[in-house]
Every structure is written in structure tokens, then in C-alpha cells.
Short mmCIF file of C-alpha atoms in Angstrom, two decimals:
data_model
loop_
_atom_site.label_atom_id
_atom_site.label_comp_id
_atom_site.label_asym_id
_atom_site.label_seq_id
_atom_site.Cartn_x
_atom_site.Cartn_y
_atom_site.Cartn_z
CA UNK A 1 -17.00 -23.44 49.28
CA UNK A 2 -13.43 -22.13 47.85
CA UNK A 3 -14.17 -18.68 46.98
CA UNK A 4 -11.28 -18.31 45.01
CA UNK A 5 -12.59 -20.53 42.35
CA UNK A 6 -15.95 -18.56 42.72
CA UNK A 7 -17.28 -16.24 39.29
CA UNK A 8 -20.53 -15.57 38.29
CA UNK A 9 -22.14 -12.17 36.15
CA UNK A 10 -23.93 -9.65 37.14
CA UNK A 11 -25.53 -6.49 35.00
CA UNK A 12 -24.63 -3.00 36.01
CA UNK A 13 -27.09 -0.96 33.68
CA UNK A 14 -26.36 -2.61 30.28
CA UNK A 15 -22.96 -3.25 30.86
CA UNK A 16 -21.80 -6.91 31.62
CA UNK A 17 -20.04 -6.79 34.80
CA UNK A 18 -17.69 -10.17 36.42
CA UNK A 19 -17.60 -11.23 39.89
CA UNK A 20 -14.55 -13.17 41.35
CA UNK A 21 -12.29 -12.98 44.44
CA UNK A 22 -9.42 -11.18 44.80
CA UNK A 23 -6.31 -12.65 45.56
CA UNK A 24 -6.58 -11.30 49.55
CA UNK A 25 -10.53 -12.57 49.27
CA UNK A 26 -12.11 -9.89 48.72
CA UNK A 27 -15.00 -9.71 46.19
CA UNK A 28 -13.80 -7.55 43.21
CA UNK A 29 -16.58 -6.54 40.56
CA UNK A 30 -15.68 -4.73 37.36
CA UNK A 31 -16.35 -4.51 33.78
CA UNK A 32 -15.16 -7.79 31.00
CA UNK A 33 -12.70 -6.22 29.12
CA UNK A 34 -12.86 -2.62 27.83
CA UNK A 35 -14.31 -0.89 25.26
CA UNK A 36 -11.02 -0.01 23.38
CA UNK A 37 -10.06 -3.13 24.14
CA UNK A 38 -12.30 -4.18 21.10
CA UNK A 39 -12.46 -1.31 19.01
CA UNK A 40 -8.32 -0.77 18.58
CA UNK A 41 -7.74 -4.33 17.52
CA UNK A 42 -10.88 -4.45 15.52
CA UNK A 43 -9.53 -1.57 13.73
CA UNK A 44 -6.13 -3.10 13.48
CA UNK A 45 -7.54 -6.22 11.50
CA UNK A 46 -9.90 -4.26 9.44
CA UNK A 47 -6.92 -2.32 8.27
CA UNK A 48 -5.06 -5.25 7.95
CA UNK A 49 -7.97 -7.24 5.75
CA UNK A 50 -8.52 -4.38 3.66
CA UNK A 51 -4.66 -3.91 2.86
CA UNK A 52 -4.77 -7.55 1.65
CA UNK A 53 -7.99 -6.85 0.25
CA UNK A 54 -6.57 -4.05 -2.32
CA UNK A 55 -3.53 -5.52 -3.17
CA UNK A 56 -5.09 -8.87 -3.95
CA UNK A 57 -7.34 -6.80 -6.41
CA UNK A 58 -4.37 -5.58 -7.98
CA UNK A 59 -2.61 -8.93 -8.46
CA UNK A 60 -5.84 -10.63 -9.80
CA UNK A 61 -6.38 -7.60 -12.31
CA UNK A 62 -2.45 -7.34 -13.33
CA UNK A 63 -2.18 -10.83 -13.36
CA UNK A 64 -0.95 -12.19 -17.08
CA UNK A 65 1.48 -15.34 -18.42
CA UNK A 66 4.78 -13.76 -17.11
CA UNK A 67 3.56 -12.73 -13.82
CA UNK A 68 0.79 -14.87 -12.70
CA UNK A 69 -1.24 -14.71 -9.41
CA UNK A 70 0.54 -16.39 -6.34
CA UNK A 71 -0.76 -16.24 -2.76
CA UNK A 72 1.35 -14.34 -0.39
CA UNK A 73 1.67 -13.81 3.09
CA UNK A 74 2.58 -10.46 3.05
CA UNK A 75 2.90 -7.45 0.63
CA UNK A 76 5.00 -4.50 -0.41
CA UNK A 77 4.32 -1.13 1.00
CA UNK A 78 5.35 1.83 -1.60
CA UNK A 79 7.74 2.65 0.57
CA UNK A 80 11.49 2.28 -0.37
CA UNK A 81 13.52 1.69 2.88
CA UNK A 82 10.51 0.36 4.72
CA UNK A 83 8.74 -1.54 2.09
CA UNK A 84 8.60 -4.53 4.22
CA UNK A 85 6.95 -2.46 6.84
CA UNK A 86 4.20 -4.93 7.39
CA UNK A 87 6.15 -7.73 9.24
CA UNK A 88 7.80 -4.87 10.97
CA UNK A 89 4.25 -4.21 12.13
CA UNK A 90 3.85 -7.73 13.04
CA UNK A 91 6.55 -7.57 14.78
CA UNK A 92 6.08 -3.99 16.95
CA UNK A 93 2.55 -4.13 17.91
CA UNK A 94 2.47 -7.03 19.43
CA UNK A 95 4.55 -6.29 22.26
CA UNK A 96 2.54 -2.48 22.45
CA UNK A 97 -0.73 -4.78 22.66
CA UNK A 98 0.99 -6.75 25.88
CA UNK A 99 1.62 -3.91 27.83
CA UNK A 100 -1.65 -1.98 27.30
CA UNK A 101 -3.74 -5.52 28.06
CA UNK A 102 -1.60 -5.71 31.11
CA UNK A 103 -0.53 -2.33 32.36
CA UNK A 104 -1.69 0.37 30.58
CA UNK A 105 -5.46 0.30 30.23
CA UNK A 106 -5.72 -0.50 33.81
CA UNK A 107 -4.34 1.39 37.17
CA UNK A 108 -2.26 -1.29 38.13
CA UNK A 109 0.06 -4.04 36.38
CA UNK A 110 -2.28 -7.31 35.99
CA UNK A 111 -0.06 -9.99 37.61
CA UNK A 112 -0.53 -13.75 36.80
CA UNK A 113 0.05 -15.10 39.69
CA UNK A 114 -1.48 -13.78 43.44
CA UNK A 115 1.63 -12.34 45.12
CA UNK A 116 3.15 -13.43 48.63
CA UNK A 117 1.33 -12.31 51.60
CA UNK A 118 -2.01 -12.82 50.30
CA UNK A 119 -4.56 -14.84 51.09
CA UNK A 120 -4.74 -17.06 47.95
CA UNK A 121 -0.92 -16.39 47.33
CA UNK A 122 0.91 -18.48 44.14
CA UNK A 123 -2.64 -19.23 42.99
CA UNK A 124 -3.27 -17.50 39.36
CA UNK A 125 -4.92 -14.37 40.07
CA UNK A 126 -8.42 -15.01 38.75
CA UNK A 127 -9.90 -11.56 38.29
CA UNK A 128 -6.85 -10.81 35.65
CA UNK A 129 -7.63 -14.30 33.24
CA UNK A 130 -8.77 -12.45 31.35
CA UNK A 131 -5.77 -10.32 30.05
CA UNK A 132 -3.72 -12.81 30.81
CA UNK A 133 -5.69 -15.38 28.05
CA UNK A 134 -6.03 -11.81 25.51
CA UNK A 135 -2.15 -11.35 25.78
CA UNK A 136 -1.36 -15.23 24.91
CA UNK A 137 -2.51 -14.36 21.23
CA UNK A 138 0.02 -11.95 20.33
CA UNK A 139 3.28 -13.73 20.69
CA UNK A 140 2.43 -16.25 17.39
CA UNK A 141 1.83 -12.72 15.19
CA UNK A 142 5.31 -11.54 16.60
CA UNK A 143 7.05 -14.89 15.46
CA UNK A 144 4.79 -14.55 11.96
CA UNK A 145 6.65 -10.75 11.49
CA UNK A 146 9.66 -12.55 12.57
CA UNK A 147 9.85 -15.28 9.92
CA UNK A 148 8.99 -12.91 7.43
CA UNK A 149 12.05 -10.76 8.05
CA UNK A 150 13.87 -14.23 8.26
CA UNK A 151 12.75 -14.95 4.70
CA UNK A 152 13.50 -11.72 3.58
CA UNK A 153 17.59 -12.12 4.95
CA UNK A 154 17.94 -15.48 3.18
CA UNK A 155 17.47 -18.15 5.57
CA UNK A 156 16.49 -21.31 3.86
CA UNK A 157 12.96 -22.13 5.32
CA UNK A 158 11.17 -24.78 4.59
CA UNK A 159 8.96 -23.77 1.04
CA UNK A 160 5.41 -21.94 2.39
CA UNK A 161 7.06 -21.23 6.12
CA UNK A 162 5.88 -17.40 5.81
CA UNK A 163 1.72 -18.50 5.40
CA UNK A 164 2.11 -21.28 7.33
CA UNK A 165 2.94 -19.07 10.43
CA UNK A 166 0.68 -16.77 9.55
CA UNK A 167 -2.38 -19.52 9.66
CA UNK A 168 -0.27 -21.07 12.93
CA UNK A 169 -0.57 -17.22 14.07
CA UNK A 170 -4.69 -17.24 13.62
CA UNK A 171 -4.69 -20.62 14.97
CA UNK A 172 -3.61 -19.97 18.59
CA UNK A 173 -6.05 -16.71 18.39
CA UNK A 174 -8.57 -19.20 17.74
CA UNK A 175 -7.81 -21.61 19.99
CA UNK A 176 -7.62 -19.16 22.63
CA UNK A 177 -11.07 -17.19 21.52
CA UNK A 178 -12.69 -20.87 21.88
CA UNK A 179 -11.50 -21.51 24.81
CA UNK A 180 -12.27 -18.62 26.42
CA UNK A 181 -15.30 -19.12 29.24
CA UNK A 182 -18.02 -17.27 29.23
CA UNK A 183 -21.66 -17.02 31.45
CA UNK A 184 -24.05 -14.76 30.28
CA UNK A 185 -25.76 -15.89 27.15
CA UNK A 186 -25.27 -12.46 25.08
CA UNK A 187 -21.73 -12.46 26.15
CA UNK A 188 -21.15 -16.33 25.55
CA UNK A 189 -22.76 -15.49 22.02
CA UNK A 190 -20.74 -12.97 20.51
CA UNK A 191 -17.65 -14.32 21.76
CA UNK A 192 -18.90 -17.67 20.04
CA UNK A 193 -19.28 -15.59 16.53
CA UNK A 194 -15.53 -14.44 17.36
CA UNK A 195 -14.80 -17.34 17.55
CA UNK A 196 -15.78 -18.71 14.46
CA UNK A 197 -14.39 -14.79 12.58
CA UNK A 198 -10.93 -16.34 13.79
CA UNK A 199 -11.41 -19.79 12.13
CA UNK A 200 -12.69 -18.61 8.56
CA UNK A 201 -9.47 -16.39 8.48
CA UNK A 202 -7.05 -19.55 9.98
CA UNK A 203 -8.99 -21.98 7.47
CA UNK A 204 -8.41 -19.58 4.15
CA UNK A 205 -4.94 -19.13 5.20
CA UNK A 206 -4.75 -23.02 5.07
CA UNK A 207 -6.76 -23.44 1.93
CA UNK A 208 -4.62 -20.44 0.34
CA UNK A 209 -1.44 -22.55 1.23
CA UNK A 210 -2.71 -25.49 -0.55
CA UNK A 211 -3.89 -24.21 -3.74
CA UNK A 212 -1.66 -20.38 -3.81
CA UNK A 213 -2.72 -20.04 -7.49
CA UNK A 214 -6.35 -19.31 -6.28
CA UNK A 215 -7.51 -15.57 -6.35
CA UNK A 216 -10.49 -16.40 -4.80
CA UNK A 217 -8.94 -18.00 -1.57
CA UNK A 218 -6.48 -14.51 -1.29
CA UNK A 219 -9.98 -12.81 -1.65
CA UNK A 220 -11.54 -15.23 1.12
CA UNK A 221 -8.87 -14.65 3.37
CA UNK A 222 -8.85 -10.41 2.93
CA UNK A 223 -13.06 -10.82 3.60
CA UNK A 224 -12.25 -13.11 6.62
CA UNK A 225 -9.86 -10.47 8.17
CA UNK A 226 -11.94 -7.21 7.86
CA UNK A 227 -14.71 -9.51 8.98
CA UNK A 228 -13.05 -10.42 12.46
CA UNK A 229 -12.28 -7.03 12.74
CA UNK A 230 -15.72 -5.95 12.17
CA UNK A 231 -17.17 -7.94 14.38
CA UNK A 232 -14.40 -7.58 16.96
CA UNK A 233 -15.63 -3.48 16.76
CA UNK A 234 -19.43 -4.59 16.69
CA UNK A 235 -18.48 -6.62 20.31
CA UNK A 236 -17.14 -3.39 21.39
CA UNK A 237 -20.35 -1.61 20.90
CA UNK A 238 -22.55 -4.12 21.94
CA UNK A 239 -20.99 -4.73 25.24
CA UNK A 240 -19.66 -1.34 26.30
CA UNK A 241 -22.10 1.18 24.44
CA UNK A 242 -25.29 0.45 26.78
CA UNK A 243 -27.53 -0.01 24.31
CA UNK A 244 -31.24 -1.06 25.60
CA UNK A 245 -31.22 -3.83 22.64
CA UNK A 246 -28.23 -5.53 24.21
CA UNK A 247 -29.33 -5.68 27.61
CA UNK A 248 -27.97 -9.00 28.82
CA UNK A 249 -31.73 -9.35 31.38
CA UNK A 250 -33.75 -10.78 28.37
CA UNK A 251 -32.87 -13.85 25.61
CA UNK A 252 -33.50 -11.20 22.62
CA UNK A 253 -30.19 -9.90 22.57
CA UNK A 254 -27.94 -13.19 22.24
CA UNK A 255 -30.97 -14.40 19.81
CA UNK A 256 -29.95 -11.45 17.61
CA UNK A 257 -26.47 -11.80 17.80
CA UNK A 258 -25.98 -14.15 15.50
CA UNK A 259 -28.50 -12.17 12.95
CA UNK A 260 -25.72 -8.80 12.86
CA UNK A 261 -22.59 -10.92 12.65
CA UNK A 262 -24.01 -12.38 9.22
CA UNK A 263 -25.06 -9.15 8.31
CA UNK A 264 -21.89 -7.63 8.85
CA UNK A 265 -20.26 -10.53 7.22
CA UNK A 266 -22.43 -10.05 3.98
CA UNK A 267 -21.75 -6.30 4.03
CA UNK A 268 -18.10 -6.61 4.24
CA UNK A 269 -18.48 -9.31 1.42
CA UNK A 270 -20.41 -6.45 -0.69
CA UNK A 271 -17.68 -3.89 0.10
CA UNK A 272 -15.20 -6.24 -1.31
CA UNK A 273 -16.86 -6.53 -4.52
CA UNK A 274 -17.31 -3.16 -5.06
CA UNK A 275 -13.65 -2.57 -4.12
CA UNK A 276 -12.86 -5.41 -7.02
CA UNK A 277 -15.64 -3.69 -9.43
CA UNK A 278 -13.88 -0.16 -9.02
CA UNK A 279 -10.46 -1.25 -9.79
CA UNK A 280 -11.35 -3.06 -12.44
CA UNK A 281 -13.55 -0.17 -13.74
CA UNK A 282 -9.85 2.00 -12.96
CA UNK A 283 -7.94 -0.66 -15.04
CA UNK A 284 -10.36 -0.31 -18.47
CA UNK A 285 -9.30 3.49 -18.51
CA UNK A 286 -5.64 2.76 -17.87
CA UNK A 287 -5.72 4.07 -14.41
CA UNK A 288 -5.42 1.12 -12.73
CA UNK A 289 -1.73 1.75 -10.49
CA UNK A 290 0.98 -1.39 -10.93
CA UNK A 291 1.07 -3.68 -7.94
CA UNK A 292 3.86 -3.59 -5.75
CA UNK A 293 6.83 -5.05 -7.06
CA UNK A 294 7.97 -9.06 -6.17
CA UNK A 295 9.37 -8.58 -2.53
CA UNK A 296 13.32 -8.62 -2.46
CA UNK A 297 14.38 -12.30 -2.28
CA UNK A 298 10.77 -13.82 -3.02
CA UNK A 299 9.06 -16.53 -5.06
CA UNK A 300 5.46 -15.75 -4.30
CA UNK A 301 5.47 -11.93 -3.51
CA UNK A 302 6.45 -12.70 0.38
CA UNK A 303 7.31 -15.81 0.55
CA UNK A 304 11.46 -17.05 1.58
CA UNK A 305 13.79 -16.55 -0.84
CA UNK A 306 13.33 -20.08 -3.79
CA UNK A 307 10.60 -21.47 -1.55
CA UNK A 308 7.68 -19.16 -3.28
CA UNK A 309 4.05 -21.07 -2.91
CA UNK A 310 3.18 -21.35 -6.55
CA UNK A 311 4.86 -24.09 -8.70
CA UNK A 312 4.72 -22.43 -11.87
CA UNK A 313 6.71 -19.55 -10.64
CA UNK A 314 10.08 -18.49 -9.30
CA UNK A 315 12.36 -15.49 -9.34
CA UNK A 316 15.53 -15.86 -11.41
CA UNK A 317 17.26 -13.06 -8.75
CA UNK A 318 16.35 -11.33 -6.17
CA UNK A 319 18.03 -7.88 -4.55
CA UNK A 320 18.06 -7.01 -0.97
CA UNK A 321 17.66 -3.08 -1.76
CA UNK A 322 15.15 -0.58 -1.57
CA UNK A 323 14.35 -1.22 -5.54
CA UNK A 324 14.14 -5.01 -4.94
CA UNK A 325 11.82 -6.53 -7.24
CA UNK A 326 11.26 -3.68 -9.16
CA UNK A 327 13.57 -5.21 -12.99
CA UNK A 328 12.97 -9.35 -11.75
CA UNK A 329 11.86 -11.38 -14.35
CA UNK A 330 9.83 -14.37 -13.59
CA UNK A 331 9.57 -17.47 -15.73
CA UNK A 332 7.19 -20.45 -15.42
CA UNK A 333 8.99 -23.47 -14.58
CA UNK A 334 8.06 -27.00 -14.79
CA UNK A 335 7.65 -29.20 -11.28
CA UNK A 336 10.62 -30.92 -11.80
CA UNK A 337 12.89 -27.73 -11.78
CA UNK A 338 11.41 -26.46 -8.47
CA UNK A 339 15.06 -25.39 -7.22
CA UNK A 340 16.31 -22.58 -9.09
CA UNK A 341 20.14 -24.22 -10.26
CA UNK A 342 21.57 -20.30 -9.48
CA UNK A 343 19.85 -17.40 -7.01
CA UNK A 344 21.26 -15.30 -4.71
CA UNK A 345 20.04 -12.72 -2.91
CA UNK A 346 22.76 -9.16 -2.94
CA UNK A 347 22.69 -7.89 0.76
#
């Protein structure tokens, strides 16, 4: 029997523990993943969901004739040099995520391939497949930060480029997630329930794309993220907290599974609503704060430049500065004049 291609699971106390061969053969047992491995992205994406989240609220409840709601794949930050500060995100901590999935969180760089003098030498070194598969999900949310900064300069993308890499971004992280083998039932589970966290967030994006004049599917897509992330934290815990009621020796825990990640789901759902409830209690006393302005150079409030997502809407000008958006007067506009005849964008 090759023992390279050898893996199995084994339980170390209530901790899930892998078994595989090293690259010189011997047998290496450790832990799947980390508990901060979970937690800090979970965190990242419940951040990220309820950012959405709030300033979705705020477009719905300032929404009116001259400024109707239009999906977006990204929004203003009150922040006046850095208001685009969340593709710069999307664009720093993706990199920061590489090197602590493949260097930092571990004594040793994580090579892909087993080096020379080895036993199993130019093979792919098993016992780091893991990392290796975790990193291969951050590059598409680099290229979605990317684009948007593209946008933002002027480049004349195709109309919707900004959610569509955003869903593309999900996508892979789906793809990947599914994927992603798995033995033990309770760990096989909640990676399952991952799984599907990443498609309801890729299929809103989608939906949002096709009808961006829904408030609902920008709510959908705000509950989907803080979801993943929630559930992303709730792996954490299960896995790495030792917990006697997610012991992976008996079926109980991976028949549960399934029970928490719709309870969390419905919970996050309920935190939404009161989120919505409480702004709009804030707007009937006049307290309710204005949403950020349009983005500088966009048609759907982070969208390129003349290409925003909604067909009743575009910018008549846009402004590169830190005020961008801030005097722009929008005007509904029938299908036939999609193309503004005149915009520029002052760098």
C-alpha cells in the first residue's frame, strides 16, 4: 500500500485530529486547521455582512424618486481620503490571510510540493492540503478589491463587472469549501453547512445582479454574509473548544449540526430585522444619519464609472476627490439612453 496517499482521523480528547505521511514517510498527526483559523475569518465576514447590512438599511429607508435604491458591490466609508477603504481591504487582507495559513500560524512554512531529498520528493505534500486548498480562496477577493479600484480610476468595464467579481469571488470559496474532503461525520457535517453559508451569499450576489432594484436581495446578501461568518466562528468552537457535545465518538453531534446552523441562521435573520426596525424607528424622529454619498465615478453606489446596475439611474458627473458624490444629481433615465451622451470623471 502507498502510504503517501494514506489519511484517515483519529480523536485526541474532543479534538479532531488527521493522520497522513510526511513527505520523508513518516506518520505525522496533528490537529485540522486551527482554532483562529475559524474564528478571525468568521469575524472578518460578520463584520463585513453587517457593514452591508447597515448601509443597505440606510439606502432602503433614504430611498425616494431622485435617489432610488440600486444594489452595490461596495460602499462608502465616512472617511474622506480613504472612503473607498473597503476594496482597499479586499485588496490587503488577502495576501495577510496567505501568509498566516502558510507561515505564520504554524512553526514552519507549509510547502506545496515535498522538497528534494525526501522520500516522496515532487509529490504535493499531503499533510499541508489543507492550507494549501484554504489559501486558493483568497486570490478571487484580491482581484474583487482590484476591479473595484479599477472602476473607481475610470476604466470602462463591462456594466455590473464590480458584483459580478464579487459573486465570481464567493464562487471559487464555494467551490473550494465543496470540494474540500472530509472523514469524520461531525467534521464532514459542518463543513457541508459551510458549504452551503458560501452558496446563499454567491447565489444573492447573482440574484442582486439581476434584479439591483431589489432591497430585499441587498438584505439577503448582508444576512448571507454575517451568516457564513457565524457559522464559520460556530466551526471554530465546535471543533477546537472540546466540548463533550461535539465529541466526534458518537452520531449525536453531526445529527445536531445541522439543528445550530439553522438556528444561527434564524438568529442572524432576527438581528437583521431589528437592525432595520431601529433605524427606521431613528428615521421617524429625524435621527436617522444620510447614507454615504454616490461613490466618486459611480452609477449604482460602487459600481464602474456609466456602467451602474440599475437602469433607471445614472450619475450626470462624477469627481475623483475626497467629496466625490457628495453635490451629484441623479436623474431617472429611460432604457434607451443607457449611455450617458457626456461624463467624465475629474482625477
Amino acid at each position: 500500500m502507498d502510504m503517501h496517499a494514506m489519511g484517515g482521523g483519529l480523536e485526541a480528547g474532543n479534538a479532531t485530529m488527521t493522520m497522513h505521511t510526511e513527505c520523508d514517510g513518516s506518520l505525522d498527526i496533528s490537529r485540522k486547521g486551527s482554532w483562529q483559523g475559524h474564528i478571525l475569518p468568521g469575524s472578518v465576514f460578520v463584520m463585513w455582512g453587517a457593514w452591508w447590512a447597515y448601509n443597505v438599511c440606510l439606502a432602503v429607508l433614504k430611498a425616494n424618486h431622485s435617489r432610488p435604491y440600486a444594489a452595490q458591490p461596495w460602499f462608502r466609508m465616512g472617511l474622506k481620503r480613504f472612503y473607498w477603504m473597503e476594496p482597499l481591504l479586499k485588496i490587503i487582507l488577502p495576501p495577510l490571510a496567505v501568509s498566516v495559513e502558510l507561515y505564520f500560524d504554524h512553526t514552519a512554512f507549509r510547502y506545496l510540493y515535498c522538497p528534494k531529498g525526501t522520500q516522496y520528493a515532487g509529490r504535493y505534500a499531503v499533510t499541508h492540503m489543507n492550507n494549501w486548498q484554504h489559501t486558493s480562496i483568497y486570490p478571487a477577493f484580491l482581484v474583487s478589491g482590484v476591479t473595484d479600484v479599477l472602476c473607481l480610476l475610470g476604466v470602462p468595464l463591462p456594466p455590473g463587472t464590480g458584483q459580478s467579481v464579487l459573486a465570481l469571488a464567493f464562487g471559487v470559496m464555494s467551490f473550494i469549501m465543496g470540494s474540500h474532503r472530509k472523514h469524520e461525520p461531525l467534521d464532514a457535517a459542518v463543513h457541508l453547512l459551510l458549504f452551503y453559508s458560501m452558496l446563499l451569499v454567491t447565489a444573492a450576489l447573482l440574484a442582486e445582479l439581476a434584479r439591483p432594484s431589489s432591497p430585499a436581495l441587498g438584505l439577503a446578501r448582508a444576512w448571507a454574509a454575517v451568516f457564513l461568518g457565524a457559522w464559520l466562528c460556530e466551526v471554530g468552537v465546535i471543533e477546537f473548544d472540546g466540548l463533550p457535545q461535539w465529541s466526534t465518538d458518537y452520531a449525536g453531534s453531526a445529527m445536531f449540526a445541522p439543528v445550530v446552523w439553522a438556528m444561527i441562521g434564524l438568529l442572524v435573520a432576527s438581528a437583521l430585522l431589528a437592525l432595520f426596525a431601529s433605524l427606521a424607528a431613528l428615521q421617524r424622529r429625524g435621527l436617522l444619519p444620510a447614507p454615504p454619498p454616490r461613490v466618486a465615478g459611480s452609477g449604482a453606489d460602487g459600481d464602474c464609472p456609466w456602467q451602474g446596475l440599475d437602469p433607471k439611474v445614472e450619475p450626470r458627473q462624477a469627481s475623483m476627490g475626497p467629496d466625490a458624490g457628495a453635490g451629484q444629481t441623479y436623474t431617472p433615465v429611460s432604457d434607451g439612453q443607457r449611455w450617458p451622451a457626456a461624463f467624465h470623471i475629474d482625477v
